[in-house]
Amino acid sequence: MKVSVFNGSPRRNGNTSELTSCLRAELSSRGHTTEEYMLEGIDFCGCQNCGLCQKGPLSYCALEDGMTPLYDAFVDADLIVIASPIYMWGITGPTKAFMDRLHALNRACDPSFNKIRGKKIAFVTTMGDEEMVAASASNAIQFFCEYFGAVYKGTFAVPFATKEGVHSDLNMVRLNAFVDRLEE
Ligand SMILES: Cc1cc2nc3c(=O)[nH]c(=O)nc-3n(C[C@H](O)[C@H](O)[C@H](O)COP(=O)(O)O)c2cc1C
């Protein structure tokens, strides 16, 4: 599989990046190709609700910014992993802006134009507190998949996260089982 990981943590060497590295290492060891995009370093803004993407014939979005190549990275992938720490019981600002902009991949005026339909999408997340705080974020990803016809492949959460804790034996066993599910 071709896997695109979109990481919305502001910290390049933080807990979420530690988790995406472990995930990518496991996927690579099983023969999959992975690419990771750190959203924080990319110059793009949130959806402006101009409505042009819904009318066509743009390729995707009317805004020409750092999101433009991310559309291709999304569309070219078989599996999309959205990674974000939990901020205030939700995903981070860049992750939200990224997801809002994905609206342009589904065109209201043309039901046959839906570049999200059929994509496998998973959510991986870290948090300072217990796993329950990720419920809203995980739900939002599931609703996103249901609405756009993507295949929700599950959420992998690391509660009480530290960089070392991400590597715990228990988490590695859980992560391997999660990758089994991603491959199904
Ligand atoms: C602004 C902010 C808001 C946060 N909100 C929550 C929260 O609602 N629940 C929680 O469990 N942890 C919260 N945290 C902790 C982070 O989710 C946690 O430390 C995470 O592992 C950080 O990931 P990172 O190293 O990739 O940045 C918050 C951290 C910050 C900076």
XYZ file of N, CA, C and O in Angstrom, residues 7 12 21 27-28 31 33 42 65 74 91 99 108 113 119 122 127 132 149 169:
80
model
N 0.499 14.740 9.655
C 0.749 14.907 11.086
C 0.488 16.361 11.496
O 1.188 17.282 11.076
N 7.825 18.598 15.919
C 8.442 17.619 15.009
C 8.995 16.426 15.754
O 9.084 15.332 15.203
N 6.427 7.635 13.749
C 7.665 6.933 13.343
C 7.523 5.436 13.575
O 7.932 4.627 12.727
N 4.912 -0.326 9.149
C 4.350 -0.428 7.790
C 5.456 -0.729 6.775
O 5.288 -1.570 5.884
N 6.604 -0.042 6.925
C 7.723 -0.271 5.989
C 8.226 -1.697 6.085
O 8.538 -2.334 5.066
N 6.495 -3.932 3.917
C 6.579 -3.701 2.473
C 5.751 -2.540 1.943
O 5.652 -2.351 0.722
N 4.887 1.545 1.369
C 5.649 2.789 1.269
C 4.900 3.885 2.021
O 3.667 3.984 1.917
N 3.765 23.698 6.892
C 3.249 23.952 5.540
C 2.354 25.183 5.560
O 1.508 25.342 6.448
N -2.021 27.304 -2.362
C -1.101 27.440 -1.236
C -0.492 26.080 -0.919
O -0.528 25.169 -1.761
N -2.928 13.034 -0.858
C -4.129 12.355 -0.340
C -4.714 11.436 -1.410
O -4.979 10.257 -1.165
N -8.864 17.750 17.746
C -7.627 17.749 16.962
C -7.026 19.163 16.984
O -7.702 20.124 17.343
N -8.368 19.087 7.331
C -9.588 18.305 7.072
C -10.675 19.160 6.426
O -11.397 18.700 5.540
N -20.268 18.902 -4.992
C -21.732 18.800 -4.908
C -22.387 18.773 -6.287
O -23.384 18.083 -6.500
N -17.760 12.989 -8.813
C -16.468 13.549 -8.380
C -16.364 13.451 -6.856
O -16.867 14.305 -6.126
N -11.378 5.528 0.103
C -10.052 5.614 0.729
C -10.101 4.998 2.122
O -11.082 5.185 2.848
N -7.300 6.212 8.758
C -7.119 5.873 10.173
C -6.684 7.125 10.932
O -6.162 8.078 10.341
N -2.121 11.856 23.890
C -2.794 12.788 24.789
C -2.179 12.721 26.175
O -1.539 11.718 26.525
N -10.155 8.445 26.874
C -11.514 8.966 26.708
C -11.528 10.389 26.117
O -12.462 10.764 25.410
N -17.863 8.611 2.325
C -17.766 7.258 1.755
C -16.392 6.648 1.844
O -16.039 5.751 1.069
N 6.238 -1.893 25.621
C 5.964 -3.202 25.017
C 4.484 -3.330 24.687
O 4.113 -3.803 23.608
